Amino acid sequence: MADKEAGSGWALRPAVDADLDVLVELRATVMRADLIRLGRYDEHRVRQRLRDGFDPRYTSAIVAAGEVIGCLTVRPADDGWWLEHFYLAAHRQGGGIGSAVLRGVLARADAQRLPVRLVVLQGSAARRLYERHGFVFEREDPVDVYLTRPVAAATPA
């Protein structure tokens, strides 16, 4: 999955094993405030979760000016795709990169007629991004909210 948003200054490229340490630190930084708010921050666990789930076959790095500024994992499942580990460096949030990346993932899912699921932390600002792109509430627990983006309706030919 290699994409570039025209004139945007960023690109999406396949992740490689050498990206792991940067991505682990990015995750720890991006998730810190929400995990602290939920009483769930653990210096080791926040990093280990990405280490345990990292699979370059399904993970893309978001790069700008030669720097890894984000990542996302799109993992196939029996009934669609799971969007996991979608992080963008704080100084790059709010500029449309996350929305552009998400639009690309959803366009591919729609072309294959697949729903996309994800989990977001309770109270996370990221939930608004997902809901703007058609994700709907599925269920929740005290820590996580499960969202699904159903297959988009086919447009008449």
mmCIF file with all atom_site columns, C-alpha atoms in Angstrom, residues 16 47 57 60 76 78 94 96 100 123 130:
data_model
loop_
_atom_site.group_PDB
_atom_site.id
_atom_site.type_symbol
_atom_site.label_atom_id
_atom_site.label_alt_id
_atom_site.label_comp_id
_atom_site.label_asym_id
_atom_site.label_entity_id
_atom_site.label_seq_id
_atom_site.pdbx_PDB_ins_code
_atom_site.Cartn_x
_atom_site.Cartn_y
_atom_site.Cartn_z
_atom_site.occupancy
_atom_site.B_iso_or_equiv
_atom_site.pdbx_formal_charge
_atom_site.auth_seq_id
_atom_site.auth_comp_id
_atom_site.auth_asym_id
_atom_site.auth_atom_id
_atom_site.pdbx_PDB_model_num
ATOM 1  C CA . VAL A 1 16  ? 9.658   -2.371  7.532  1.00 0.00 ? 16  VAL A CA 1
ATOM 2  C CA . ARG A 1 47  ? 5.143   -0.060  23.938 1.00 0.00 ? 47  ARG A CA 1
ATOM 3  C CA . ARG A 1 57  ? 2.636   -7.185  5.878  1.00 0.00 ? 57  ARG A CA 1
ATOM 4  C CA . SER A 1 60  ? 2.100   1.252   6.612  1.00 0.00 ? 60  SER A CA 1
ATOM 5  C CA . PRO A 1 76  ? -7.779  -8.721  7.201  1.00 0.00 ? 76  PRO A CA 1
ATOM 6  C CA . ASP A 1 78  ? -13.060 -13.153 8.318  1.00 0.00 ? 78  ASP A CA 1
ATOM 7  C CA . GLY A 1 94  ? -5.410  18.504  12.530 1.00 0.00 ? 94  GLY A CA 1
ATOM 8  C CA . GLY A 1 96  ? -5.973  16.600  7.134  1.00 0.00 ? 96  GLY A CA 1
ATOM 9  C CA . ALA A 1 100 ? -6.733  11.533  3.808  1.00 0.00 ? 100 ALA A CA 1
ATOM 10 C CA . GLY A 1 123 ? -13.073 9.809   25.423 1.00 0.00 ? 123 GLY A CA 1
ATOM 11 C CA . TYR A 1 130 ? -13.861 8.049   12.698 1.00 0.00 ? 130 TYR A CA 1
#
